[in-house]
Amino acid sequence: MGGASSRDQRAETSNRLEDESSNSTSFTDEELTKLQSDYDTGGVEKVKTVVQQKVTELDNTELNVAVTGQSGVGKSSLINAMRGLGLNDEGAAEVGNTETTKKPTRYKHPNLPNVCFWDLPGIGSTDLPANKYLKEMKFTKYDFFIIISACRFTENDTKLAKEIKRLGKNFYFVRSKIDNDLDSNRKGGRQFNEEEELEKIRNDCVSKLQKAGIPSPRAFLISNFDLNLYDFSLLNKALEHDLPNIKKSIYILALPIISLEIVEKKRKELRKRVWMLATLSGGIGAVPVPGVSLGCDIGIVIGGIIHFRQCLGLNDSSLQSLAKRAGKPVEDLKAVVTTPLVGGEITLDVINRLAWGAAAATISVIEITLDIIPVIGSIFGAGSSFLVTYKLLSDALDDLTESAQKVVTAAFGTENDAK
């Protein structure tokens, strides 16, 4: 019985680490090869320097998303929704039907300040001709563009898309307020199949964009008030496919927590950071962990846990915003949280209460499978604080992910499971 349990545990750990290494580790293959070479020539300290540079790059890389369209199409509502904010939340973009913006307006992500959404006035809603519009809006600074329409895409929208393409940037057509269209049909007493109606709207958008000269256009149908409906997941997949490695990771971590699918995507991205932070801990500032003869850099562990908590939407402000959007008391969401890592300051005492000191018994399993992690397995062996930090952060991420899953289920039910 005990042997079977041990084998199962080893298999689970191995699968988890294989999951990490089979996905991007935020290093390219060339960078991993260089990492090995750096270790051969400069030892562990040189590797730590390279890893620290990568962590700094991840923390400091900016992602700038431009949202443009005519007044009243729902730009502000979409910007708020993609940041997980409601109309009355702090930092929310003002929603209205009057075009008040004559220049780009920046809205920072509430948990990731290097992620910014920019509200741009529609190309036909300013006094600027098209050739000056691109310069005034500083198009070269944005990573991609979302062009929104509430009914049909105009000649100005297609002209804008062509100029964006000329600059080598990606753009995505979003047809907003789809729920309003469907509600109008229902109120009119018309009998219709919702899926067929959505496909009709989608095909009409694509057909008109093709006629306007946009090659292979894609149009995504969105409800700004319920991102779980219609094509928001398809839009995310398109963006994730098109964005370069680090920006893709940042975009995923910035997504609002609205489904179990998104929680899982975030878990995979955060898992990539665990081994990097563990590498940085490697024996510096080691603080003994009860039940383990080794220590770790508690500052790195606590900083990692706080970052995980924010990205998974488990900080207090994110839970408040989620509760408002779901129409549930925030107490109902907090009631399903099962980890002491949520709701207060992260201290050594909090970590000790989780009884992770008992991880000493399972560290040998990680030692056996460390060679799955590129390069690092050959650098740190048994007796390293790398192992303790890795185990602590891995278990913290698992705990927080489980609570995030429960929060999403409490907020939206089970319908939003990964598809």
Short mmCIF file of C-alpha atoms in Angstrom, two decimals:
data_model
loop_
_atom_site.label_atom_id
_atom_site.label_comp_id
_atom_site.label_asym_id
_atom_site.label_seq_id
_atom_site.Cartn_x
_atom_site.Cartn_y
_atom_site.Cartn_z
CA MET A 1 0.00 0.00 0.00
CA GLY A 2 2.75 2.43 1.01
CA GLY A 3 4.80 1.42 -2.05
CA ALA A 4 1.89 2.11 -4.38
CA SER A 5 1.36 5.49 -2.75
CA SER A 6 5.01 6.34 -3.20
CA ARG A 7 4.94 5.29 -6.86
CA ASP A 8 1.81 7.37 -7.43
CA GLN A 9 3.43 10.36 -5.75
CA ARG A 10 6.57 9.96 -7.84
CA ALA A 11 4.52 9.68 -11.02
CA GLU A 12 2.52 12.79 -10.11
CA THR A 13 5.68 14.78 -9.39
CA SER A 14 7.31 13.58 -12.60
CA ASN A 15 4.24 14.47 -14.67
CA ARG A 16 4.14 17.93 -13.13
CA LEU A 17 7.77 18.61 -13.91
CA GLU A 18 7.42 17.20 -17.42
CA ASP A 19 4.47 19.54 -17.84
CA GLU A 20 6.78 22.43 -16.94
CA SER A 21 9.61 21.49 -19.24
CA SER A 22 7.38 20.55 -22.18
CA ASN A 23 5.93 24.04 -22.08
CA SER A 24 8.07 27.13 -22.45
CA THR A 25 10.25 27.86 -19.44
CA SER A 26 10.50 31.50 -20.55
CA PHE A 27 13.95 30.59 -21.88
CA THR A 28 14.53 29.72 -25.52
CA ASP A 29 16.44 26.55 -26.38
CA GLU A 30 19.45 28.71 -27.20
CA GLU A 31 19.24 30.45 -23.82
CA LEU A 32 19.07 27.12 -22.00
CA THR A 33 22.16 25.92 -23.86
CA LYS A 34 23.94 29.12 -22.87
CA LEU A 35 22.80 28.60 -19.28
CA GLN A 36 24.56 25.24 -19.25
CA SER A 37 27.65 26.80 -20.80
CA ASP A 38 27.64 29.59 -18.21
CA TYR A 39 27.57 27.00 -15.45
CA ASP A 40 30.48 25.12 -17.03
CA THR A 41 32.57 28.29 -17.11
CA GLY A 42 31.36 30.28 -14.12
CA GLY A 43 29.53 27.92 -11.80
CA VAL A 44 26.31 28.49 -9.91
CA GLU A 45 26.83 32.21 -9.32
CA LYS A 46 27.01 32.91 -13.04
CA VAL A 47 23.82 30.93 -13.61
CA LYS A 48 22.08 32.91 -10.89
CA THR A 49 23.04 36.13 -12.65
CA VAL A 50 21.50 34.92 -15.91
CA VAL A 51 18.33 33.71 -14.20
CA GLN A 52 18.02 36.99 -12.30
CA GLN A 53 18.22 38.86 -15.59
CA LYS A 54 15.37 36.74 -16.95
CA VAL A 55 13.22 37.29 -13.85
CA THR A 56 13.89 41.05 -14.10
CA GLU A 57 12.92 40.95 -17.78
CA LEU A 58 9.66 39.19 -16.92
CA ASP A 59 8.90 41.74 -14.20
CA ASN A 60 9.76 44.81 -16.29
CA THR A 61 8.49 43.95 -19.78
CA GLU A 62 5.55 46.15 -20.75
CA LEU A 63 2.45 45.06 -22.61
CA ASN A 64 0.47 47.85 -24.27
CA VAL A 65 -2.95 47.03 -25.71
CA ALA A 66 -4.70 49.59 -27.92
CA VAL A 67 -8.51 49.55 -28.05
CA THR A 68 -10.08 51.73 -30.74
CA GLY A 69 -13.46 52.30 -32.35
CA GLN A 70 -16.22 54.88 -32.67
CA SER A 71 -17.91 56.37 -29.61
CA GLY A 72 -20.53 54.20 -27.94
CA VAL A 73 -19.20 50.85 -29.18
CA GLY A 74 -18.09 49.68 -25.73
CA LYS A 75 -14.37 50.44 -25.62
CA SER A 76 -14.39 51.48 -21.95
CA SER A 77 -16.55 48.51 -20.93
CA LEU A 78 -14.19 46.08 -22.65
CA ILE A 79 -11.11 47.73 -21.11
CA ASN A 80 -12.70 47.39 -17.68
CA ALA A 81 -13.77 43.80 -18.27
CA MET A 82 -10.32 42.71 -19.47
CA ARG A 83 -8.83 44.19 -16.30
CA GLY A 84 -11.38 42.46 -14.09
CA LEU A 85 -13.00 45.74 -13.03
CA GLY A 86 -16.57 46.94 -12.77
CA LEU A 87 -17.79 50.45 -13.59
CA ASN A 88 -17.59 51.67 -10.00
CA ASP A 89 -14.26 50.06 -9.10
CA GLU A 90 -11.22 52.22 -8.46
CA GLY A 91 -9.31 52.87 -11.68
CA ALA A 92 -12.21 51.88 -13.95
CA ALA A 93 -12.57 53.62 -17.29
CA GLU A 94 -15.60 55.91 -17.47
CA VAL A 95 -18.37 54.42 -19.57
CA GLY A 96 -20.53 56.69 -21.72
CA ASN A 97 -21.84 57.29 -25.22
CA THR A 98 -20.02 60.54 -25.87
CA GLU A 99 -16.54 60.59 -27.35
CA THR A 100 -14.56 62.60 -24.83
CA THR A 101 -11.07 61.35 -25.74
CA LYS A 102 -8.99 63.28 -28.21
CA LYS A 103 -5.75 61.52 -27.31
CA PRO A 104 -4.76 58.04 -26.07
CA THR A 105 -5.88 57.43 -22.47
CA ARG A 106 -3.96 54.86 -20.43
CA TYR A 107 -5.53 52.43 -17.96
CA LYS A 108 -3.18 50.28 -15.90
CA HIS A 109 -3.94 46.73 -14.89
CA PRO A 110 -4.79 46.72 -11.15
CA ASN A 111 -2.33 43.92 -10.25
CA LEU A 112 0.27 44.13 -13.05
CA PRO A 113 1.17 47.80 -13.54
CA ASN A 114 3.34 47.07 -16.60
CA VAL A 115 0.20 45.94 -18.46
CA CYS A 116 -1.67 48.93 -19.88
CA PHE A 117 -4.84 49.22 -21.95
CA TRP A 118 -5.13 52.35 -24.07
CA ASP A 119 -8.42 53.90 -25.12
CA LEU A 120 -7.90 55.49 -28.54
CA PRO A 121 -10.50 57.71 -30.20
CA GLY A 122 -11.92 56.24 -33.38
CA ILE A 123 -10.18 57.37 -36.53
CA GLY A 124 -13.35 59.13 -37.71
CA SER A 125 -14.18 60.71 -34.37
CA THR A 126 -11.30 63.20 -34.32
CA ASP A 127 -10.38 66.18 -36.44
CA LEU A 128 -7.22 64.40 -37.59
CA PRO A 129 -6.93 63.02 -41.13
CA ALA A 130 -5.83 59.38 -41.36
CA ASN A 131 -2.20 60.13 -42.18
CA LYS A 132 -1.82 62.31 -39.07
CA TYR A 133 -3.93 60.03 -36.88
CA LEU A 134 -1.34 57.26 -36.86
CA LYS A 135 1.40 59.64 -35.75
CA GLU A 136 -0.70 61.38 -33.10
CA MET A 137 -1.89 58.08 -31.63
CA LYS A 138 1.75 56.79 -31.47
CA PHE A 139 0.83 53.49 -33.08
CA THR A 140 4.32 52.03 -32.92
CA LYS A 141 4.22 51.74 -29.10
CA TYR A 142 1.33 49.24 -28.95
CA ASP A 143 1.77 45.47 -29.02
CA PHE A 144 -1.57 44.80 -30.70
CA PHE A 145 -4.86 46.52 -31.52
CA ILE A 146 -8.48 45.65 -30.83
CA ILE A 147 -10.84 47.39 -33.26
CA ILE A 148 -14.39 47.42 -31.85
CA SER A 149 -17.70 47.92 -33.59
CA ALA A 150 -21.20 47.61 -32.14
CA CYS A 151 -23.01 47.01 -35.45
CA ARG A 152 -20.80 47.02 -38.55
CA PHE A 153 -17.19 47.77 -39.30
CA THR A 154 -16.84 51.05 -41.16
CA GLU A 155 -14.57 52.16 -43.98
CA ASN A 156 -12.47 53.97 -41.38
CA ASP A 157 -12.12 50.74 -39.37
CA THR A 158 -10.79 48.85 -42.38
CA LYS A 159 -8.53 51.74 -43.36
CA LEU A 160 -7.13 51.69 -39.84
CA ALA A 161 -6.55 47.92 -39.99
CA LYS A 162 -4.59 48.26 -43.22
CA GLU A 163 -2.34 50.92 -41.70
CA ILE A 164 -1.77 48.77 -38.60
CA LYS A 165 -0.84 45.84 -40.85
CA ARG A 166 1.56 48.08 -42.78
CA LEU A 167 3.33 48.81 -39.49
CA GLY A 168 3.76 45.08 -38.89
CA LYS A 169 1.35 44.99 -35.93
CA ASN A 170 -1.51 42.58 -35.26
CA PHE A 171 -5.13 43.69 -35.03
CA TYR A 172 -8.32 41.93 -33.98
CA PHE A 173 -11.86 42.88 -34.98
CA VAL A 174 -14.31 42.65 -32.07
CA ARG A 175 -18.05 42.89 -32.58
CA SER A 176 -19.42 44.05 -29.23
CA LYS A 177 -22.87 44.17 -27.62
CA ILE A 178 -23.87 40.81 -29.09
CA ASP A 179 -26.11 40.13 -26.10
CA ASN A 180 -28.08 43.28 -26.99
CA ASP A 181 -28.67 41.95 -30.52
CA LEU A 182 -29.94 38.64 -29.24
CA ASP A 183 -32.15 40.33 -26.63
CA SER A 184 -33.72 42.51 -29.34
CA ASN A 185 -34.61 39.41 -31.33
CA ARG A 186 -36.17 37.81 -28.26
CA LYS A 187 -38.18 40.91 -27.36
CA GLY A 188 -39.47 41.07 -30.92
CA GLY A 189 -40.89 37.59 -30.48
CA ARG A 190 -38.75 36.16 -33.25
CA GLN A 191 -37.97 32.44 -33.04
CA PHE A 192 -34.29 31.72 -33.74
CA ASN A 193 -31.44 29.37 -32.97
CA GLU A 194 -28.82 31.31 -30.96
CA GLU A 195 -25.80 29.47 -32.37
CA GLU A 196 -27.02 29.92 -35.93
CA GLU A 197 -27.67 33.61 -35.29
CA LEU A 198 -24.18 34.09 -33.87
CA GLU A 199 -22.65 32.35 -36.88
CA LYS A 200 -24.70 34.56 -39.18
CA ILE A 201 -23.41 37.73 -37.48
CA ARG A 202 -19.85 36.39 -37.51
CA ASN A 203 -19.97 35.48 -41.20
CA ASP A 204 -21.50 38.85 -42.09
CA CYS A 205 -18.62 40.66 -40.35
CA VAL A 206 -16.00 38.52 -42.08
CA SER A 207 -17.65 38.88 -45.50
CA LYS A 208 -17.77 42.68 -45.31
CA LEU A 209 -14.18 42.89 -44.09
CA GLN A 210 -13.08 40.72 -47.00
CA LYS A 211 -14.92 42.96 -49.45
CA ALA A 212 -13.13 45.95 -47.88
CA GLY A 213 -9.79 44.36 -48.74
CA ILE A 214 -8.80 42.74 -45.42
CA PRO A 215 -7.15 39.37 -46.18
CA SER A 216 -8.24 36.40 -44.02
CA PRO A 217 -10.09 38.52 -41.41
CA ARG A 218 -11.32 37.15 -38.10
CA ALA A 219 -14.17 38.71 -36.16
CA PHE A 220 -14.78 37.89 -32.50
CA LEU A 221 -18.21 38.30 -30.93
CA ILE A 222 -17.99 39.66 -27.37
CA SER A 223 -20.26 40.57 -24.49
CA ASN A 224 -18.51 43.23 -22.40
CA PHE A 225 -20.66 42.28 -19.41
CA ASP A 226 -20.03 38.52 -19.50
CA LEU A 227 -16.71 37.55 -21.04
CA ASN A 228 -17.54 33.86 -20.61
CA LEU A 229 -20.08 34.17 -23.42
CA TYR A 230 -19.42 33.90 -27.15
CA ASP A 231 -15.85 34.36 -28.53
CA PHE A 232 -13.73 35.78 -25.69
CA SER A 233 -11.86 32.48 -25.23
CA LEU A 234 -11.23 32.32 -28.99
CA LEU A 235 -9.86 35.88 -28.93
CA ASN A 236 -7.51 34.89 -26.09
CA LYS A 237 -6.25 31.87 -28.01
CA ALA A 238 -5.58 34.01 -31.07
CA LEU A 239 -3.64 36.55 -28.99
CA GLU A 240 -1.66 33.87 -27.17
CA HIS A 241 -0.70 32.32 -30.51
CA ASP A 242 0.43 35.63 -31.98
CA LEU A 243 2.27 37.20 -29.04
CA PRO A 244 6.00 36.50 -28.51
CA ASN A 245 6.98 34.28 -25.59
CA ILE A 246 7.35 36.71 -22.68
CA LYS A 247 4.47 38.98 -23.77
CA LYS A 248 2.24 35.93 -24.10
CA SER A 249 3.06 34.99 -20.50
CA ILE A 250 2.32 38.53 -19.29
CA TYR A 251 -0.98 38.62 -21.18
CA ILE A 252 -2.13 35.32 -19.64
CA LEU A 253 -1.23 36.49 -16.13
CA ALA A 254 -3.22 39.69 -16.72
CA LEU A 255 -6.42 37.89 -17.75
CA PRO A 256 -9.42 38.32 -15.44
CA ILE A 257 -10.26 35.26 -13.34
CA ILE A 258 -13.58 34.29 -14.93
CA SER A 259 -13.18 30.58 -15.71
CA LEU A 260 -11.39 27.43 -14.61
CA GLU A 261 -9.67 27.41 -17.99
CA ILE A 262 -8.02 30.76 -17.25
CA VAL A 263 -7.02 29.61 -13.74
CA GLU A 264 -5.26 26.61 -15.29
CA LYS A 265 -3.47 28.77 -17.87
CA LYS A 266 -2.20 31.02 -15.10
CA ARG A 267 -1.04 28.03 -13.05
CA LYS A 268 1.07 26.80 -15.97
CA GLU A 269 2.64 30.21 -16.47
CA LEU A 270 3.40 30.69 -12.77
CA ARG A 271 4.85 27.19 -12.54
CA LYS A 272 7.57 28.29 -14.97
CA ARG A 273 8.73 30.88 -12.46
CA VAL A 274 9.07 28.42 -9.57
CA TRP A 275 12.37 26.87 -10.66
CA MET A 276 13.82 30.29 -11.50
CA LEU A 277 13.04 31.65 -8.04
CA ALA A 278 14.37 28.45 -6.47
CA THR A 279 17.60 28.88 -8.42
CA LEU A 280 17.99 32.39 -7.06
CA SER A 281 17.50 31.16 -3.49
CA GLY A 282 20.43 28.69 -3.81
CA GLY A 283 21.87 29.07 -0.32
CA ILE A 284 21.81 32.85 0.12
CA GLY A 285 20.12 34.25 3.20
CA ALA A 286 18.96 30.77 4.19
CA VAL A 287 16.41 30.62 7.01
CA PRO A 288 15.81 27.16 8.54
CA VAL A 289 12.41 25.63 7.81
CA PRO A 290 10.92 23.58 10.67
CA GLY A 291 11.12 19.86 9.96
CA VAL A 292 13.83 20.31 7.35
CA SER A 293 17.54 20.44 8.00
CA LEU A 294 17.97 22.92 5.16
CA GLY A 295 16.92 26.52 4.78
CA CYS A 296 15.80 28.82 2.00
CA ASP A 297 15.58 32.50 1.14
CA ILE A 298 12.30 33.36 2.86
CA GLY A 299 12.17 36.74 1.12
CA ILE A 300 12.11 35.03 -2.27
CA VAL A 301 9.45 32.57 -1.10
CA ILE A 302 7.19 35.29 0.32
CA GLY A 303 7.63 37.52 -2.73
CA GLY A 304 6.77 34.59 -5.00
CA ILE A 305 3.63 33.73 -3.02
CA ILE A 306 2.41 37.35 -3.09
CA HIS A 307 2.91 37.44 -6.87
CA PHE A 308 1.03 34.14 -7.29
CA ARG A 309 -1.83 35.43 -5.14
CA GLN A 310 -2.22 38.62 -7.19
CA CYS A 311 -2.07 36.86 -10.56
CA LEU A 312 -4.70 34.34 -9.44
CA GLY A 313 -7.04 37.14 -8.35
CA LEU A 314 -6.96 36.21 -4.66
CA ASN A 315 -5.95 39.59 -3.24
CA ASP A 316 -8.71 41.50 -1.50
CA SER A 317 -9.42 44.11 -4.20
CA SER A 318 -9.66 41.42 -6.92
CA LEU A 319 -12.07 39.37 -4.84
CA GLN A 320 -14.21 42.47 -4.24
CA SER A 321 -14.36 43.22 -7.98
CA LEU A 322 -15.13 39.60 -8.85
CA ALA A 323 -17.95 39.49 -6.32
CA LYS A 324 -19.54 42.61 -7.84
CA ARG A 325 -19.33 41.21 -11.37
CA ALA A 326 -20.78 37.88 -10.28
CA GLY A 327 -23.49 39.52 -8.19
CA LYS A 328 -22.43 37.58 -5.10
CA PRO A 329 -21.48 38.75 -1.58
CA VAL A 330 -17.70 38.82 -1.31
CA GLU A 331 -18.04 36.81 1.92
CA ASP A 332 -19.38 33.90 -0.14
CA LEU A 333 -16.23 33.89 -2.26
CA LYS A 334 -13.89 34.24 0.70
CA ALA A 335 -15.71 31.41 2.50
CA VAL A 336 -14.48 28.83 -0.04
CA VAL A 337 -10.82 29.83 0.29
CA THR A 338 -9.02 27.04 2.15
CA THR A 339 -5.46 28.36 2.39
CA PRO A 340 -4.04 30.77 5.00
CA LEU A 341 -2.04 32.34 2.16
CA VAL A 342 -5.09 34.47 1.31
CA GLY A 343 -6.44 37.33 3.41
CA GLY A 344 -3.43 38.59 5.28
CA GLU A 345 0.29 39.18 5.39
CA ILE A 346 2.56 36.32 4.33
CA THR A 347 5.04 35.59 7.12
CA LEU A 348 7.31 32.75 8.14
CA ASP A 349 4.71 31.79 10.76
CA VAL A 350 2.03 31.48 8.06
CA ILE A 351 4.32 29.24 6.02
CA ASN A 352 5.08 27.13 9.08
CA ARG A 353 1.36 26.68 9.78
CA LEU A 354 0.99 24.89 6.47
CA ALA A 355 3.20 22.11 7.85
CA TRP A 356 5.32 22.17 4.72
CA GLY A 357 8.21 21.14 6.91
CA ALA A 358 6.90 17.63 6.33
CA ALA A 359 8.04 18.11 2.74
CA ALA A 360 11.39 16.68 3.85
CA ALA A 361 9.93 13.23 3.26
CA THR A 362 9.11 14.02 -0.38
CA ILE A 363 12.18 16.04 -1.34
CA SER A 364 13.88 12.85 -2.43
CA VAL A 365 11.17 12.45 -5.07
CA ILE A 366 12.00 15.87 -6.45
CA GLU A 367 15.71 15.03 -6.38
CA ILE A 368 15.08 12.01 -8.57
CA THR A 369 13.13 14.02 -11.13
CA LEU A 370 15.21 17.21 -11.10
CA ASP A 371 17.01 16.15 -14.26
CA ILE A 372 13.72 16.82 -16.10
CA ILE A 373 14.18 20.55 -15.54
CA PRO A 374 16.63 21.76 -18.19
CA VAL A 375 20.12 22.54 -16.87
CA ILE A 376 19.07 23.08 -13.25
CA GLY A 377 19.03 19.37 -12.46
CA SER A 378 22.75 19.20 -13.15
CA ILE A 379 23.54 22.26 -11.04
CA PHE A 380 21.74 21.65 -7.75
CA GLY A 381 21.82 18.29 -6.07
CA ALA A 382 20.72 16.83 -2.77
CA GLY A 383 21.32 19.06 0.22
CA SER A 384 20.56 22.25 -1.67
CA SER A 385 18.24 25.00 -0.49
CA PHE A 386 17.05 25.03 -4.11
CA LEU A 387 15.04 21.94 -3.24
CA VAL A 388 13.36 23.52 -0.21
CA THR A 389 12.45 26.72 -2.05
CA TYR A 390 11.20 24.73 -5.03
CA LYS A 391 9.00 22.58 -2.80
CA LEU A 392 7.62 25.52 -0.81
CA LEU A 393 6.74 27.55 -3.90
CA SER A 394 5.29 24.53 -5.73
CA ASP A 395 3.01 23.67 -2.82
CA ALA A 396 2.03 27.32 -2.35
CA LEU A 397 1.05 27.57 -6.01
CA ASP A 398 -0.97 24.35 -5.74
CA ASP A 399 -2.77 25.68 -2.64
CA LEU A 400 -3.55 29.03 -4.24
CA THR A 401 -4.68 27.44 -7.52
CA GLU A 402 -7.10 25.19 -5.66
CA SER A 403 -8.59 28.18 -3.86
CA ALA A 404 -8.83 30.17 -7.12
CA GLN A 405 -10.73 27.27 -8.70
CA LYS A 406 -13.16 27.21 -5.77
CA VAL A 407 -13.65 30.98 -5.96
CA VAL A 408 -14.47 30.83 -9.69
CA THR A 409 -16.94 28.00 -9.10
CA ALA A 410 -18.58 29.93 -6.24
CA ALA A 411 -18.82 33.04 -8.43
CA PHE A 412 -20.01 31.53 -11.71
CA GLY A 413 -20.96 27.90 -11.05
CA THR A 414 -19.45 24.92 -12.87
CA GLU A 415 -20.37 25.92 -16.41
CA ASN A 416 -17.08 27.75 -16.97
CA ASP A 417 -14.88 24.68 -16.74
CA ALA A 418 -12.06 24.32 -19.26
CA LYS A 419 -13.35 23.41 -22.71
#
